Amino acid sequence: MVECCSSFQLTSILIMCGSTLLYAFFWTTVILAPLKLTIVCQHELCHAIAALLTCGKVKGISISSNFGGVTTTVGGNRCVTLTAGYIGSVMFGCLYILLAVDNKNANYAGVAIYLFSCLISFFILKTDKASIGNCCTGLGLRLSILIVMGAFVGLWILEQQEVWPEKYVMSWGLLVVGTGNVLFALFECVEDTFLNKVNDVERGKSDAVMLAEEVCGSARCWGLIWSAICLGCIGGTIYAFLVLSGN
């Protein structure tokens, strides 16, 4: 039974709504660059994990300054590996949201997972070193990732020392990054499969196109299935969050 609505629940809902507007208006700007790179990194990590779990091998993972990513795998179940990208992204987002409940241990776990993802993003970011401009862009993006990491570490320390007046500040941060993950998964499914961007020249073939070519069906059919799964996960997670935060 959902107990609604406490001050914490109302504030959490407002933060998720505000985050949605933030991502909608600033998604294509440099402001959200470090958050986007980490989201893309987690998307690629899901491909890698799925390949390993289905007895495949991971040859390499990289993300680029144009917010694309590539995971090179050999063997494994291609259907599971390709599906894991968007579904895994929304699962990461749902995990962050669930760990944003009013529980410090859960908050610490969520922040630790996010910091680890940021660290991986820092090291696998790939830029064209032949261009001074691209090299500077890469340095700037890495610096922005470190700034985000520093912000989360700072909030973590402030809460542990109990000098911060708002005890839910880490929860708010997790809600922001969690909302970003689920929106990325949903938006990318729609963009890649319904907005005629299934074969973008810069980013290459989408996961849905490769799945249709290598397994069966059409790219738009897979996109529709993934979008439905994403929406179901988002709805279920918000309900679970309200139940857990109401106890």
mmCIF file of C-alpha atoms in Angstrom:
data_model
loop_
_atom_site.group_PDB
_atom_site.id
_atom_site.type_symbol
_atom_site.label_atom_id
_atom_site.label_comp_id
_atom_site.label_asym_id
_atom_site.label_seq_id
_atom_site.Cartn_x
_atom_site.Cartn_y
_atom_site.Cartn_z
ATOM 1 C CA MET A 1 0.000 0.000 0.000
ATOM 2 C CA VAL A 2 1.449 3.382 -1.015
ATOM 3 C CA GLU A 3 1.513 6.011 1.692
ATOM 4 C CA CYS A 4 1.402 9.373 -0.048
ATOM 5 C CA CYS A 5 2.454 11.936 0.237
ATOM 6 C CA SER A 6 5.172 12.796 2.736
ATOM 7 C CA SER A 7 7.423 15.804 2.343
ATOM 8 C CA PHE A 8 10.207 13.520 1.097
ATOM 9 C CA GLN A 9 7.960 11.878 -1.501
ATOM 10 C CA LEU A 10 6.600 15.184 -2.786
ATOM 11 C CA THR A 11 10.066 16.691 -3.050
ATOM 12 C CA SER A 12 11.338 13.569 -4.831
ATOM 13 C CA ILE A 13 8.528 13.723 -7.383
ATOM 14 C CA LEU A 14 9.230 17.414 -7.985
ATOM 15 C CA ILE A 15 12.945 16.699 -8.463
ATOM 16 C CA MET A 16 12.220 13.962 -11.005
ATOM 17 C CA CYS A 17 9.848 16.288 -12.879
ATOM 18 C CA GLY A 18 12.389 19.106 -12.718
ATOM 19 C CA SER A 19 15.130 16.773 -13.927
ATOM 20 C CA THR A 20 12.963 15.751 -16.859
ATOM 21 C CA LEU A 21 12.625 19.409 -17.881
ATOM 22 C CA LEU A 22 16.361 19.948 -17.348
ATOM 23 C CA TYR A 23 17.260 17.068 -19.658
ATOM 24 C CA ALA A 24 14.623 18.114 -22.204
ATOM 25 C CA PHE A 25 15.931 21.664 -22.535
ATOM 26 C CA PHE A 26 19.666 21.104 -22.113
ATOM 27 C CA TRP A 27 20.247 17.589 -23.488
ATOM 28 C CA THR A 28 22.074 18.855 -26.587
ATOM 29 C CA THR A 29 24.183 21.402 -24.678
ATOM 30 C CA VAL A 30 27.575 21.066 -23.022
ATOM 31 C CA ILE A 31 25.985 21.610 -19.593
ATOM 32 C CA LEU A 32 24.945 17.961 -19.327
ATOM 33 C CA ALA A 33 28.043 16.542 -21.054
ATOM 34 C CA PRO A 34 29.513 14.668 -18.036
ATOM 35 C CA LEU A 35 26.130 13.159 -17.138
ATOM 36 C CA LYS A 36 25.544 12.064 -20.750
ATOM 37 C CA LEU A 37 28.979 10.469 -21.039
ATOM 38 C CA THR A 38 28.404 8.458 -17.876
ATOM 39 C CA ILE A 39 24.983 7.345 -19.128
ATOM 40 C CA VAL A 40 26.499 6.222 -22.438
ATOM 41 C CA CYS A 41 29.258 4.427 -20.530
ATOM 42 C CA GLN A 42 26.700 2.482 -18.506
ATOM 43 C CA HIS A 43 24.843 1.627 -21.730
ATOM 44 C CA GLU A 44 28.035 0.138 -23.168
ATOM 45 C CA LEU A 45 28.874 -1.647 -19.920
ATOM 46 C CA CYS A 46 25.500 -3.399 -20.121
ATOM 47 C CA HIS A 47 26.415 -4.715 -23.579
ATOM 48 C CA ALA A 48 29.718 -5.988 -22.182
ATOM 49 C CA ILE A 49 28.168 -7.615 -19.123
ATOM 50 C CA ALA A 50 25.524 -9.338 -21.252
ATOM 51 C CA ALA A 51 28.211 -10.690 -23.588
ATOM 52 C CA LEU A 52 30.222 -12.061 -20.677
ATOM 53 C CA LEU A 53 27.169 -13.625 -19.036
ATOM 54 C CA THR A 54 26.339 -15.464 -22.274
ATOM 55 C CA CYS A 55 29.883 -16.872 -22.559
ATOM 56 C CA GLY A 56 31.177 -14.235 -24.963
ATOM 57 C CA LYS A 57 34.321 -12.112 -24.828
ATOM 58 C CA VAL A 58 34.706 -8.337 -24.714
ATOM 59 C CA LYS A 59 37.435 -7.003 -26.997
ATOM 60 C CA GLY A 60 36.988 -3.339 -26.160
ATOM 61 C CA ILE A 61 34.709 -0.569 -24.898
ATOM 62 C CA SER A 62 34.912 3.101 -25.817
ATOM 63 C CA ILE A 63 32.783 6.234 -25.729
ATOM 64 C CA SER A 64 33.375 9.297 -27.873
ATOM 65 C CA SER A 65 33.109 13.054 -27.476
ATOM 66 C CA ASN A 66 29.990 13.027 -29.692
ATOM 67 C CA PHE A 67 28.310 10.875 -27.016
ATOM 68 C CA GLY A 68 28.355 7.685 -29.024
ATOM 69 C CA GLY A 69 29.737 4.408 -27.795
ATOM 70 C CA VAL A 70 31.057 1.112 -29.125
ATOM 71 C CA THR A 71 31.429 -2.250 -27.414
ATOM 72 C CA THR A 72 33.265 -4.891 -29.417
ATOM 73 C CA THR A 73 32.377 -8.448 -28.449
ATOM 74 C CA VAL A 74 33.020 -11.928 -29.761
ATOM 75 C CA GLY A 75 30.643 -14.821 -29.215
ATOM 76 C CA GLY A 76 27.885 -14.818 -26.674
ATOM 77 C CA ASN A 77 24.185 -14.467 -27.405
ATOM 78 C CA ARG A 78 23.775 -11.536 -29.788
ATOM 79 C CA CYS A 79 20.091 -11.096 -29.018
ATOM 80 C CA VAL A 80 20.799 -10.729 -25.302
ATOM 81 C CA THR A 81 23.914 -8.604 -25.851
ATOM 82 C CA LEU A 82 22.224 -6.106 -28.168
ATOM 83 C CA THR A 83 19.059 -5.909 -26.083
ATOM 84 C CA ALA A 84 21.048 -5.277 -22.901
ATOM 85 C CA GLY A 85 22.073 -1.752 -23.965
ATOM 86 C CA TYR A 86 18.802 0.141 -23.628
ATOM 87 C CA ILE A 87 17.224 -2.239 -21.147
ATOM 88 C CA GLY A 88 20.374 -2.064 -19.028
ATOM 89 C CA SER A 89 20.372 1.736 -19.175
ATOM 90 C CA VAL A 90 16.844 1.936 -17.834
ATOM 91 C CA MET A 91 17.714 -0.653 -15.172
ATOM 92 C CA PHE A 92 20.640 1.515 -14.044
ATOM 93 C CA GLY A 93 18.279 4.476 -13.829
ATOM 94 C CA CYS A 94 15.701 2.480 -11.882
ATOM 95 C CA LEU A 95 18.425 1.283 -9.496
ATOM 96 C CA TYR A 96 19.551 4.858 -8.775
ATOM 97 C CA ILE A 97 15.964 5.928 -8.122
ATOM 98 C CA LEU A 98 15.335 3.006 -5.760
ATOM 99 C CA LEU A 99 18.597 3.686 -3.915
ATOM 100 C CA ALA A 100 17.497 7.303 -3.433
ATOM 101 C CA VAL A 101 15.050 6.281 -0.708
ATOM 102 C CA ASP A 102 15.383 7.723 2.789
ATOM 103 C CA ASN A 103 18.173 5.361 3.807
ATOM 104 C CA LYS A 104 21.785 6.462 4.091
ATOM 105 C CA ASN A 105 23.251 3.033 3.359
ATOM 106 C CA ALA A 106 21.209 2.838 0.158
ATOM 107 C CA ASN A 107 22.311 6.357 -0.752
ATOM 108 C CA TYR A 108 25.968 5.470 -0.201
ATOM 109 C CA ALA A 109 25.618 2.378 -2.391
ATOM 110 C CA GLY A 110 24.012 4.412 -5.185
ATOM 111 C CA VAL A 111 26.685 7.109 -5.058
ATOM 112 C CA ALA A 112 29.460 4.481 -5.029
ATOM 113 C CA ILE A 113 28.031 2.824 -8.151
ATOM 114 C CA TYR A 114 27.731 6.180 -9.900
ATOM 115 C CA LEU A 115 31.276 7.237 -8.982
ATOM 116 C CA PHE A 116 32.601 3.940 -10.312
ATOM 117 C CA SER A 117 30.734 4.540 -13.586
ATOM 118 C CA CYS A 118 32.176 8.059 -13.803
ATOM 119 C CA LEU A 119 35.674 6.684 -13.287
ATOM 120 C CA ILE A 120 35.241 4.162 -16.090
ATOM 121 C CA SER A 121 33.875 6.941 -18.344
ATOM 122 C CA PHE A 122 36.973 9.014 -17.619
ATOM 123 C CA PHE A 123 39.310 6.276 -18.831
ATOM 124 C CA ILE A 124 37.406 4.914 -21.849
ATOM 125 C CA LEU A 125 36.563 8.311 -23.381
ATOM 126 C CA LYS A 126 38.134 8.377 -26.829
ATOM 127 C CA THR A 127 39.009 11.490 -28.867
ATOM 128 C CA ASP A 128 40.957 12.145 -32.050
ATOM 129 C CA LYS A 129 44.399 13.153 -30.775
ATOM 130 C CA ALA A 130 45.443 14.229 -34.270
ATOM 131 C CA SER A 131 43.369 17.374 -33.787
ATOM 132 C CA ILE A 132 44.311 19.937 -31.141
ATOM 133 C CA GLY A 133 40.678 20.982 -30.898
ATOM 134 C CA ASN A 134 39.513 17.423 -30.282
ATOM 135 C CA CYS A 135 42.297 16.879 -27.774
ATOM 136 C CA CYS A 136 41.185 19.960 -25.821
ATOM 137 C CA THR A 137 37.580 18.777 -26.031
ATOM 138 C CA GLY A 138 38.614 15.444 -24.563
ATOM 139 C CA LEU A 139 40.488 17.130 -21.710
ATOM 140 C CA GLY A 140 37.507 19.385 -21.040
ATOM 141 C CA LEU A 141 35.082 16.463 -20.940
ATOM 142 C CA ARG A 142 37.342 14.496 -18.603
ATOM 143 C CA LEU A 143 37.610 17.547 -16.350
ATOM 144 C CA SER A 144 33.811 17.872 -16.289
ATOM 145 C CA ILE A 145 33.512 14.215 -15.239
ATOM 146 C CA LEU A 146 35.960 14.852 -12.384
ATOM 147 C CA ILE A 147 33.915 17.893 -11.319
ATOM 148 C CA VAL A 148 30.742 15.798 -11.108
ATOM 149 C CA MET A 149 32.613 13.120 -9.149
ATOM 150 C CA GLY A 150 33.979 15.775 -6.820
ATOM 151 C CA ALA A 151 30.492 17.164 -6.259
ATOM 152 C CA PHE A 152 29.124 13.757 -5.233
ATOM 153 C CA VAL A 153 32.128 13.048 -3.004
ATOM 154 C CA GLY A 154 31.680 16.466 -1.393
ATOM 155 C CA LEU A 155 28.013 15.791 -0.664
ATOM 156 C CA TRP A 156 28.943 12.373 0.724
ATOM 157 C CA ILE A 157 31.489 13.923 3.113
ATOM 158 C CA LEU A 158 29.107 16.692 4.188
ATOM 159 C CA GLU A 159 26.403 14.169 5.064
ATOM 160 C CA GLN A 160 28.820 11.966 6.995
ATOM 161 C CA GLN A 161 30.043 14.950 8.991
ATOM 162 C CA GLU A 162 26.422 16.066 9.519
ATOM 163 C CA VAL A 163 27.231 19.672 8.647
ATOM 164 C CA TRP A 164 24.788 19.869 5.739
ATOM 165 C CA PRO A 165 21.324 21.144 6.737
ATOM 166 C CA GLU A 166 19.481 18.960 4.201
ATOM 167 C CA LYS A 167 19.829 15.264 5.040
ATOM 168 C CA TYR A 168 18.406 14.078 1.718
ATOM 169 C CA VAL A 169 20.911 15.807 -0.558
ATOM 170 C CA MET A 170 22.453 12.541 -1.830
ATOM 171 C CA SER A 171 18.971 11.240 -2.571
ATOM 172 C CA TRP A 172 18.308 14.281 -4.731
ATOM 173 C CA GLY A 173 21.525 13.694 -6.672
ATOM 174 C CA LEU A 174 20.655 10.047 -7.285
ATOM 175 C CA LEU A 175 17.180 11.018 -8.482
ATOM 176 C CA VAL A 176 18.710 13.419 -11.017
ATOM 177 C CA VAL A 177 21.107 10.839 -12.489
ATOM 178 C CA GLY A 178 18.480 8.082 -12.313
ATOM 179 C CA THR A 179 15.974 10.191 -14.224
ATOM 180 C CA GLY A 180 18.649 10.894 -16.824
ATOM 181 C CA ASN A 181 19.301 7.194 -17.371
ATOM 182 C CA VAL A 182 15.677 6.206 -17.869
ATOM 183 C CA LEU A 183 15.029 9.177 -20.173
ATOM 184 C CA PHE A 184 18.127 8.331 -22.215
ATOM 185 C CA ALA A 185 16.973 4.759 -22.716
ATOM 186 C CA LEU A 186 13.466 5.811 -23.701
ATOM 187 C CA PHE A 187 14.512 8.724 -25.908
ATOM 188 C CA GLU A 188 17.218 6.764 -27.704
ATOM 189 C CA CYS A 189 14.767 3.933 -28.424
ATOM 190 C CA VAL A 190 12.344 6.405 -29.965
ATOM 191 C CA GLU A 191 15.014 8.392 -31.825
ATOM 192 C CA ASP A 192 16.857 5.385 -33.215
ATOM 193 C CA THR A 193 13.812 3.487 -34.381
ATOM 194 C CA PHE A 194 10.987 5.950 -35.055
ATOM 195 C CA LEU A 195 12.634 9.254 -36.034
ATOM 196 C CA ASN A 196 14.530 7.984 -39.095
ATOM 197 C CA LYS A 197 17.896 7.851 -37.319
ATOM 198 C CA VAL A 198 18.359 4.104 -37.447
ATOM 199 C CA ASN A 199 21.487 4.453 -39.574
ATOM 200 C CA ASP A 200 23.086 7.709 -38.455
ATOM 201 C CA VAL A 201 26.319 8.319 -40.390
ATOM 202 C CA GLU A 202 28.298 9.576 -37.378
ATOM 203 C CA ARG A 203 27.035 7.112 -34.803
ATOM 204 C CA GLY A 204 26.691 4.064 -37.036
ATOM 205 C CA LYS A 205 23.956 1.454 -36.865
ATOM 206 C CA SER A 206 21.684 1.464 -33.854
ATOM 207 C CA ASP A 207 21.286 -1.568 -31.598
ATOM 208 C CA ALA A 208 17.810 -2.130 -33.026
ATOM 209 C CA VAL A 209 19.102 -2.226 -36.611
ATOM 210 C CA MET A 210 21.864 -4.687 -35.754
ATOM 211 C CA LEU A 211 19.425 -6.893 -33.845
ATOM 212 C CA ALA A 212 17.019 -6.920 -36.784
ATOM 213 C CA GLU A 213 19.833 -7.776 -39.217
ATOM 214 C CA GLU A 214 21.502 -10.428 -37.078
ATOM 215 C CA VAL A 215 18.504 -12.045 -35.383
ATOM 216 C CA CYS A 216 15.054 -11.302 -36.788
ATOM 217 C CA GLY A 217 12.274 -8.742 -37.085
ATOM 218 C CA SER A 218 12.525 -5.056 -37.915
ATOM 219 C CA ALA A 219 14.355 -2.258 -36.129
ATOM 220 C CA ARG A 220 11.149 -0.394 -35.372
ATOM 221 C CA CYS A 221 9.536 -3.501 -33.951
ATOM 222 C CA TRP A 222 12.427 -3.978 -31.538
ATOM 223 C CA GLY A 223 12.340 -0.285 -30.683
ATOM 224 C CA LEU A 224 8.652 -0.546 -29.835
ATOM 225 C CA ILE A 225 9.278 -3.585 -27.611
ATOM 226 C CA TRP A 226 12.167 -1.894 -25.812
ATOM 227 C CA SER A 227 10.166 1.323 -25.358
ATOM 228 C CA ALA A 228 7.282 -0.640 -23.796
ATOM 229 C CA ILE A 229 9.689 -2.419 -21.433
ATOM 230 C CA CYS A 230 11.281 0.914 -20.484
ATOM 231 C CA LEU A 231 7.904 2.492 -19.720
ATOM 232 C CA GLY A 232 6.896 -0.520 -17.636
ATOM 233 C CA CYS A 233 10.145 -0.383 -15.649
ATOM 234 C CA ILE A 234 9.795 3.358 -15.065
ATOM 235 C CA GLY A 235 6.225 3.030 -13.811
ATOM 236 C CA GLY A 236 7.059 0.084 -11.577
ATOM 237 C CA THR A 237 10.126 1.831 -10.161
ATOM 238 C CA ILE A 238 8.265 5.015 -9.268
ATOM 239 C CA TYR A 239 5.580 2.928 -7.529
ATOM 240 C CA ALA A 240 8.230 0.915 -5.648
ATOM 241 C CA PHE A 241 10.052 4.110 -4.674
ATOM 242 C CA LEU A 242 6.865 5.562 -3.192
ATOM 243 C CA VAL A 243 6.173 2.323 -1.309
ATOM 244 C CA LEU A 244 9.720 2.100 0.097
ATOM 245 C CA SER A 245 9.912 5.786 1.004
ATOM 246 C CA GLY A 246 6.504 5.594 2.670
ATOM 247 C CA ASN A 247 7.606 2.934 5.163
#
